[in-house]
Coordinates of C-alpha atoms in Angstrom, one line a residue:
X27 CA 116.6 17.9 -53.9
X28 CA 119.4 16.2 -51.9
X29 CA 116.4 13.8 -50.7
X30 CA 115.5 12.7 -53.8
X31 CA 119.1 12.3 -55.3
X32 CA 119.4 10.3 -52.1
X33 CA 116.8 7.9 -52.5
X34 CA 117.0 7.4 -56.2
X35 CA 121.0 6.2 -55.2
X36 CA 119.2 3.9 -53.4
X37 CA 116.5 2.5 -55.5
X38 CA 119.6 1.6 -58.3
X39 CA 121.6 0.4 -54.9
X40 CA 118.9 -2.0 -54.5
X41 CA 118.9 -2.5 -58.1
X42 CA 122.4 -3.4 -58.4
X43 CA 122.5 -5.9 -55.5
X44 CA 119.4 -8.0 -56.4
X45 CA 120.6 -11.2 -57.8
X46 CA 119.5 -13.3 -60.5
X47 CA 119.2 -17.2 -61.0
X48 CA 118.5 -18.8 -64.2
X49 CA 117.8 -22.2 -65.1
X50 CA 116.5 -24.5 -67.7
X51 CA 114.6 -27.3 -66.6
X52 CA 116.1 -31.2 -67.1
X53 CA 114.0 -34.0 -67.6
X54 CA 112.6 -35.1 -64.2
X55 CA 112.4 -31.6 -62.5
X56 CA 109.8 -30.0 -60.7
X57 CA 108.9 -26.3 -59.8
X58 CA 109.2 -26.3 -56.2
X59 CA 113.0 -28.3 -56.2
X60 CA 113.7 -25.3 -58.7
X61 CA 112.5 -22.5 -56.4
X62 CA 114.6 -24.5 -53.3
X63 CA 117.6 -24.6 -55.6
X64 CA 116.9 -20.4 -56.4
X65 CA 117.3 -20.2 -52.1
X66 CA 113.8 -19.0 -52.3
X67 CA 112.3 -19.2 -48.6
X68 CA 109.8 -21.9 -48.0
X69 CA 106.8 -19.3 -47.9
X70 CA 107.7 -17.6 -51.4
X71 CA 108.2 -21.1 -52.8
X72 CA 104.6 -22.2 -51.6
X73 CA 103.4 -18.5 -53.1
X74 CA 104.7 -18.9 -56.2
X75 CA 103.2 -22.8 -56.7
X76 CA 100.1 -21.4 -55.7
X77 CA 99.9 -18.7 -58.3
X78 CA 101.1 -20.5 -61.0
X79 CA 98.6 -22.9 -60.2
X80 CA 96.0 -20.6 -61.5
X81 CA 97.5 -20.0 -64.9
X82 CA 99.3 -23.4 -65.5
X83 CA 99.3 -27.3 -64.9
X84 CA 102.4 -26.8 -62.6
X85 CA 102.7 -31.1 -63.4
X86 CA 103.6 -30.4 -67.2
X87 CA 106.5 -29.1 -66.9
X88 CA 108.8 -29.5 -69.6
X89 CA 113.0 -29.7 -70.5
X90 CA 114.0 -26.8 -71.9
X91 CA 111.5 -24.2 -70.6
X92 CA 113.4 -21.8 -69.0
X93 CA 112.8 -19.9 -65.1
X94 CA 114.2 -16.8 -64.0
X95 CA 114.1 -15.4 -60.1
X96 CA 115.4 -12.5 -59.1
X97 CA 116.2 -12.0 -55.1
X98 CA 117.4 -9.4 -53.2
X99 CA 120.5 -9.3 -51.0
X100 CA 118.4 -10.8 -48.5
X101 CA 117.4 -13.7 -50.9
X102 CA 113.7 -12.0 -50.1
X103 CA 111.8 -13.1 -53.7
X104 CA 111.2 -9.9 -56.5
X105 CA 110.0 -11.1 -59.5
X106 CA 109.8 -14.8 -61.5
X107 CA 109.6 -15.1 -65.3
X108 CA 108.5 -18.4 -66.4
X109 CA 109.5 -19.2 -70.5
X110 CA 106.9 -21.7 -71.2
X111 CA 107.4 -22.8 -74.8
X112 CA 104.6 -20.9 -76.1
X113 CA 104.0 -19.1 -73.7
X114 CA 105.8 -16.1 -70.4
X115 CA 104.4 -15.4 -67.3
X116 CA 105.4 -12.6 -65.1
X117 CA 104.9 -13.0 -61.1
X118 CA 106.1 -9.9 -59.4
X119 CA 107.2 -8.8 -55.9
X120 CA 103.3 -8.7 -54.9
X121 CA 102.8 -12.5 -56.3
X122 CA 100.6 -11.2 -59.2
X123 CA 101.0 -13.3 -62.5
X124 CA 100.6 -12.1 -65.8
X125 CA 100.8 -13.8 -69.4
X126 CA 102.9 -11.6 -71.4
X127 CA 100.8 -11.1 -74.8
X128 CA 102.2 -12.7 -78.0
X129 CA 103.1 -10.8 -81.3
X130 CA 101.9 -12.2 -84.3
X131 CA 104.3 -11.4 -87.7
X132 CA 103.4 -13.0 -90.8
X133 CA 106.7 -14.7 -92.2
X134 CA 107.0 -15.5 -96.1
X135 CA 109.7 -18.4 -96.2
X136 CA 110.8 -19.5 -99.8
X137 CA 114.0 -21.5 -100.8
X138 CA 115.3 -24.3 -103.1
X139 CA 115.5 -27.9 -102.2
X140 CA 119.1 -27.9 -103.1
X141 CA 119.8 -31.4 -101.7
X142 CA 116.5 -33.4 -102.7
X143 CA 115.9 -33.1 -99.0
X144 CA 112.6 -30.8 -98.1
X145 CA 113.3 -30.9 -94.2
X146 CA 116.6 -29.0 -94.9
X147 CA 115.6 -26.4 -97.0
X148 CA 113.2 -25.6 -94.8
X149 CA 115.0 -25.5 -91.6
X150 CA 117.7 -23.7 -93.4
X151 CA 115.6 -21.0 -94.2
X152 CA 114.1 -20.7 -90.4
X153 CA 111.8 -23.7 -90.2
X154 CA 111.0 -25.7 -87.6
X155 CA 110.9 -29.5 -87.8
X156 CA 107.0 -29.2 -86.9
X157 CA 106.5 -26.6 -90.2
X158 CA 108.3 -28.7 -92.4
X159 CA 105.9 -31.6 -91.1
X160 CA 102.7 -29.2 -91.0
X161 CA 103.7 -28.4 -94.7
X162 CA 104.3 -32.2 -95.3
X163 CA 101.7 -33.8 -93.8
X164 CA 98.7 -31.3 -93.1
X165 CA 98.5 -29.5 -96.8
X166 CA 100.3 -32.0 -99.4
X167 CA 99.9 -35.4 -97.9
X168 CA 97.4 -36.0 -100.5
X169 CA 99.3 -34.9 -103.5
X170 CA 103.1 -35.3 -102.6
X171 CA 104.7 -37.9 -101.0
X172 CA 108.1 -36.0 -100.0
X173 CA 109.6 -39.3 -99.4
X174 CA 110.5 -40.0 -102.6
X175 CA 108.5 -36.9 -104.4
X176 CA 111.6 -34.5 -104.1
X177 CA 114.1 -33.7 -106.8
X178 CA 116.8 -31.3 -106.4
X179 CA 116.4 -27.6 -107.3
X180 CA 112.2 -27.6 -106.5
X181 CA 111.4 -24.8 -104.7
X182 CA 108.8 -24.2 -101.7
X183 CA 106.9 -20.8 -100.7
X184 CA 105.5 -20.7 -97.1
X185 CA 103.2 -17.6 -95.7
X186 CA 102.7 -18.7 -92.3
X187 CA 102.2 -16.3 -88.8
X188 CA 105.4 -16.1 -86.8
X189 CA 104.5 -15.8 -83.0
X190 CA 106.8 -13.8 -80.5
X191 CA 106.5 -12.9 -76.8
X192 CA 108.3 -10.3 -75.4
X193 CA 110.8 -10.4 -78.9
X194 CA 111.4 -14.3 -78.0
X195 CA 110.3 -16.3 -80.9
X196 CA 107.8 -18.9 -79.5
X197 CA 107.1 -20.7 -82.9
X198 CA 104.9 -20.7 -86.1
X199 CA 100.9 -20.8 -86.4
X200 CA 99.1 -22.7 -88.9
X201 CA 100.2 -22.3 -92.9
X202 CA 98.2 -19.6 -94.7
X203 CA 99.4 -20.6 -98.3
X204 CA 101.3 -23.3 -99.4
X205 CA 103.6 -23.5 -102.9
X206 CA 105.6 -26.7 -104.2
X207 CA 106.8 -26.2 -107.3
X208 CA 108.9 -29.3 -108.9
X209 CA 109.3 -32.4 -111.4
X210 CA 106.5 -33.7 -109.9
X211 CA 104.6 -30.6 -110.3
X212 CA 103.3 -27.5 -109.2
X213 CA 101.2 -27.0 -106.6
X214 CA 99.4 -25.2 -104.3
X215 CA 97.3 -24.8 -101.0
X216 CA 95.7 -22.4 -99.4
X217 CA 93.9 -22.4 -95.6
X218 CA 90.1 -21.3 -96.0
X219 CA 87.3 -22.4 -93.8
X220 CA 84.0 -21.0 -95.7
X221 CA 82.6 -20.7 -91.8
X222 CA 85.9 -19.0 -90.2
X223 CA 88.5 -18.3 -92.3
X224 CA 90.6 -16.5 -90.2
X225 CA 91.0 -18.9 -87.8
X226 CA 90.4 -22.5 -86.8
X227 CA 86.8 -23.4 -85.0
X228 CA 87.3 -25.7 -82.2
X229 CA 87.7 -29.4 -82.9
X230 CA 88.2 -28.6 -87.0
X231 CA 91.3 -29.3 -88.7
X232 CA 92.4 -27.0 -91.1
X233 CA 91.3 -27.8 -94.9
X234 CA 93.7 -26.2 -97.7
X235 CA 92.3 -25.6 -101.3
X236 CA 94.0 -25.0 -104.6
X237 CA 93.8 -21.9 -106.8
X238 CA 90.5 -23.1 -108.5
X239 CA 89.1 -23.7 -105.2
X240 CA 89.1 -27.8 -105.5
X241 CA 89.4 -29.2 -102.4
X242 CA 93.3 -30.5 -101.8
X243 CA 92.0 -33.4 -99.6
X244 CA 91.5 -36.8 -101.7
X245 CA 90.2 -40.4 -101.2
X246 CA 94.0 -41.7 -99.9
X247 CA 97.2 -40.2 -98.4
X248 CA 100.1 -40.1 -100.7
X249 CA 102.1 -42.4 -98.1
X250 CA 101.2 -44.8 -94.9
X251 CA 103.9 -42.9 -93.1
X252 CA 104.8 -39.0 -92.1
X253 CA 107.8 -37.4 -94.2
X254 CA 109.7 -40.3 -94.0
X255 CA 112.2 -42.1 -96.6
X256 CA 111.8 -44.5 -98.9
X257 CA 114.0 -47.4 -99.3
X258 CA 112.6 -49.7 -102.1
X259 CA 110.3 -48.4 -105.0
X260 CA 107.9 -50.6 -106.7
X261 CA 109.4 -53.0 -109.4
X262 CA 107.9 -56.4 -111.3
X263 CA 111.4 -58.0 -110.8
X264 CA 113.2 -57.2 -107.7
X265 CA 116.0 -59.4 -106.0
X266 CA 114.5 -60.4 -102.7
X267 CA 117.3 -59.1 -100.0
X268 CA 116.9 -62.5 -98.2
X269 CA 115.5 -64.9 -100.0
X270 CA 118.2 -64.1 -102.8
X271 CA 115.8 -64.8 -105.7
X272 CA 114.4 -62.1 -108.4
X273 CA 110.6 -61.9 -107.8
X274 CA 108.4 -58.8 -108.1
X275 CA 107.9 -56.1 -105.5
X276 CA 104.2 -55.1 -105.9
X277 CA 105.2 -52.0 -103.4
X278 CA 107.2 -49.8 -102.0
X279 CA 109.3 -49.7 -98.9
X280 CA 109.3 -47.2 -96.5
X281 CA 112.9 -47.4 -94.0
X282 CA 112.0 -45.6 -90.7
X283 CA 113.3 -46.0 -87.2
X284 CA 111.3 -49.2 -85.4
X285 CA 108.2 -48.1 -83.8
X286 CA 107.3 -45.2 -86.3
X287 CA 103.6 -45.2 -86.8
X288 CA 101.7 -46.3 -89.4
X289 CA 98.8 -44.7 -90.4
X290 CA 95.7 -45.6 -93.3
X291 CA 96.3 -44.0 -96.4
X292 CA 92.1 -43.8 -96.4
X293 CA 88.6 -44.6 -94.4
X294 CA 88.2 -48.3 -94.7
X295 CA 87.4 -51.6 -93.1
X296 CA 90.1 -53.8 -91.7
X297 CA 90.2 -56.7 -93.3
X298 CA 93.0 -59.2 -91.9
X299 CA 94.9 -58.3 -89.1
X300 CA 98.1 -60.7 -88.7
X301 CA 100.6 -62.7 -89.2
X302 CA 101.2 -63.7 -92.4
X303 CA 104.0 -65.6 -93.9
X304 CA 107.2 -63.5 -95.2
X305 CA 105.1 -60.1 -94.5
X306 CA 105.2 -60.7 -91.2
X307 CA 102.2 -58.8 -88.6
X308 CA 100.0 -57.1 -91.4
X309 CA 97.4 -55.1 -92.1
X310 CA 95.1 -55.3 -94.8
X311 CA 91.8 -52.7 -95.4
X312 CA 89.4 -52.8 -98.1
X313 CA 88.5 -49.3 -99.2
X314 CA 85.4 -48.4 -101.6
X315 CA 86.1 -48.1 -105.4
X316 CA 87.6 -51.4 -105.1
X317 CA 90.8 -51.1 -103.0
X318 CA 92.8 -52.9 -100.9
X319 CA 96.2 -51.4 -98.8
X320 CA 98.5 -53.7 -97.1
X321 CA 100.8 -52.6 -94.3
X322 CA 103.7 -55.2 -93.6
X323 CA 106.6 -56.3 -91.1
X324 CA 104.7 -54.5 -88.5
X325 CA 106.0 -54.6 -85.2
X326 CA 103.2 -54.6 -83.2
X327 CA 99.5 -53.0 -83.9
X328 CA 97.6 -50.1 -82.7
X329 CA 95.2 -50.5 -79.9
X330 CA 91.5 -51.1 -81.1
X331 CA 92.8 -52.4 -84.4
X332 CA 91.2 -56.0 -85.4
X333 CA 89.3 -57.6 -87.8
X334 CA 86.3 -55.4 -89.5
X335 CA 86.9 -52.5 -88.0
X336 CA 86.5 -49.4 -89.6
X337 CA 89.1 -47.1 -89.7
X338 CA 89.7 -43.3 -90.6
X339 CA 91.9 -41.6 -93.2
X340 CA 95.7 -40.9 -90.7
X341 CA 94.1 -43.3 -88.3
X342 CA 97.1 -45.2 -86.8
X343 CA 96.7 -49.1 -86.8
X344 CA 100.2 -50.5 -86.3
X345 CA 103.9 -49.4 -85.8
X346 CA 107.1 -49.7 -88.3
X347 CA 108.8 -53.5 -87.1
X348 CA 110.9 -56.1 -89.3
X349 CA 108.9 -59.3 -88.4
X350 CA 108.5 -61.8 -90.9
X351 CA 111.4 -62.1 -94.1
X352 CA 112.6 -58.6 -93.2
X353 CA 116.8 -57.6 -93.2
X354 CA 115.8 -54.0 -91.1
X355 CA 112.7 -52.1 -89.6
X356 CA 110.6 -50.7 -92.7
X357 CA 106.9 -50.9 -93.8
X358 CA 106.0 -52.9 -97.1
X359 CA 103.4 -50.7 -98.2
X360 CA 101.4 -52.1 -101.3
X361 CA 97.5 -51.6 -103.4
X362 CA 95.1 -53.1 -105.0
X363 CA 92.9 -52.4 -107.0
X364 CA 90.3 -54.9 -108.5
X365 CA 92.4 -57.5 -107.5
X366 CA 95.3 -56.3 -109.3
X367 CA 98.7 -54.6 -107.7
X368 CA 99.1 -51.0 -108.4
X369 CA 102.3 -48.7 -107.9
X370 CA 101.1 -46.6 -104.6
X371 CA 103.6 -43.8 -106.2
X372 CA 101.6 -43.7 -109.1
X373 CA 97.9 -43.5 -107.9
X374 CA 95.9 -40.6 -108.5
X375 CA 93.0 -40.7 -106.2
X376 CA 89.7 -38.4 -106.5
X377 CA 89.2 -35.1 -104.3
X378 CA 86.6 -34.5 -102.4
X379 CA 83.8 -31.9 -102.7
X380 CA 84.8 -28.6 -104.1
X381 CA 83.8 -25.0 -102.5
X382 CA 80.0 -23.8 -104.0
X383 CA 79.3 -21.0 -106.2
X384 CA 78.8 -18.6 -103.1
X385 CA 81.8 -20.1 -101.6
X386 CA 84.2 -19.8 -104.5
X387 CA 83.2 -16.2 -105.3
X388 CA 84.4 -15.4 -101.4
X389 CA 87.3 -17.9 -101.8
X390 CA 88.7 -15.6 -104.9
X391 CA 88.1 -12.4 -102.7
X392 CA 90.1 -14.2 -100.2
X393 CA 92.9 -15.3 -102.3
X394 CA 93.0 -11.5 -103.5
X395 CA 93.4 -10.6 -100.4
X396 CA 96.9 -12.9 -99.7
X397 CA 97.9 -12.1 -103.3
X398 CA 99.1 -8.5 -101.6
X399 CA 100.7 -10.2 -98.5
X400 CA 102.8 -12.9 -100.3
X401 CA 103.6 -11.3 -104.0

């Protein structure tokens, strides 16, 4: 008995005396400087690259992601955790790695867009900034332009999968069911791949569907830009900011930082690609059904992008700039259609194909299903 009293006092000894080191990685650090600045000897700190190496590009190593060693009282190494940002891994005393395994809690976020600002509301409820743009850009971009779509009081419902590792929140998976109900209207989307619905095949993107099972994908984005502000809506008579005369502004202006990209609101042909009086470097693509877009006071265009070239629906083909008769860094975004301008806020574009027969009647068992998670 005495024995055993004896060496469990020195097992918590041990315990008491190994040390830890913790540090969050800085832009321009590397694994093995971390491991030298831990006192790690030079064999442990070649062990340790050489097992991660088998679980992780050791090269990708980014700020923030956090690295624990403990050491004993002889700096001898005892254990490593590595917080990747979605991902841990575990190397112990034997220079064995494991990836901690991730805990998956669906999340049902609502709130009330108190400010006319989505990106708030969300965060203020536990968003991140890439679920606010994953709600912006991935399920709505066809129907809502949150830009200039958002009114105060409108409320938003998310269901979305929260992942944790080891009880450390490592971020949110892809948006089960979407609602946006405001002035603009109420909508909704929900994830459903008649081929995999509960989950993502490789190389597809998700596609989201409304209650009736219409497809929520359409001809043209909403906007050229991600959530972004607008600075200028479309007007026949507007006072030119430069110019100082009152002309009309077949468009809509879109402020955003120099350099933010610019993507086609649809699939299309690129018809002229530069520089062209007052609009500066510009776009133009002719679209079927008889439509035209035209990006302006680009600063500089995406690689690839000339004349007829066909482009994709969120392809980038230039950057935000403020060439040509510009007072700041925006995008003059403007349509056509038959020749004739049209407000961009005001188009209604057609969906695309809807689920079948055999596919709705699953879709509706499906939505039954979610009806018990999110009510």
């Amino acid at each position: 008995m005495n024995i055993l009293l004896t060496c469990l006092t020195a097992v918590r000894i041990l315990a008491f005396l190994n040390t830890q080191f913790t540090y969050t990685l800085k832009k321009g650090d590397n694994l093995a400087n971390v491991f030298t600045k831990a006192g790690l000897p030079q064999e442990s700190n070649i062990k340790l690259i050489n097992i991660l190496k088998k679980e992780i590009n050791i090269r990708r190593c980014f700020p923030g992601e956090k690295i624990i060693i403990s050491t004993d009282s002889s700096k001898n190494f005892v254990k490593l955790v590595y917080e990747k940002k979605d991902a841990t891994y575990v190397v112990d005393s034997l220079f064995c790695i494991q990836r901690l395994k991730e805990c998956i809690v669906l999340a049902h976020l609502k709130g009330v867009v108190d400010k006319g600002i989505l990106y708030d509301a969300i965060i203020k409820k536990g968003g991140t900034p890439k679920l606010v743009y994953e709600f912006a850009d991935e399920v709505f971009p066809w129907d809502i332009d949150f830009n200039v779509e958002t009114r105060k009081n409108d409320t938003f419902e998310i269901l979305v999968p929260q992942k944790y590792v080891d009880e450390r929140f490592i971020g949110y998976g892809k948006i089960i069911y979407a609602v946006y109900r405001g002035w603009i209207g109420n909508y909704t989307g929900i994830y459903y791949l008649p081929d995999g619905r509960h989950g993502i095949p490789e190389g597809k993107k998700p596609r989201y569907y409304d209650k009736s099972g219409k497809s929520l994908q359409k001809l043209f984005l909403k906007a050229p830009l991600s959530y972004r502000r607008v600075s200028s809506k479309f007007s026949r008579s507007r006072l030119h900011p430069i110019l100082r005369i009152r002309r009309p502004h077949y468009g809509v202006d879109y402020a955003a930082p120099m350099g933010t990209a610019v993507r086609a609101i649809g699939d299309g042909k690129v018809t002229f690609k530069g520089w062209n009086g007052g609009y500066g470097r510009q776009v133009i693509i002719r679209h079927g059904k008889g439509y035209k877009t035209y990006y302006g006071h680009l600063s500089r265009y995406a690689k690839g992008i000339r004349k007829n070239k066909w482009v994709k629906q969120g392809q980038i083909i230039g950057y935000v700039g403020s060439s040509g008769l510009s007072t700041g860094p925006h995008l003059d975004f403007r349509i056509k259609k038959y020749d004739r301008w049209t407000d961009p806020l005001k188009l209604k574009p057609s969906s695309l194909k809807p689920l079948s027969k055999d596919e709705l009647k699953e879709y509706k068992n499906y939505q039954d299903e979610l009806s018990v998670l999110f009510l």
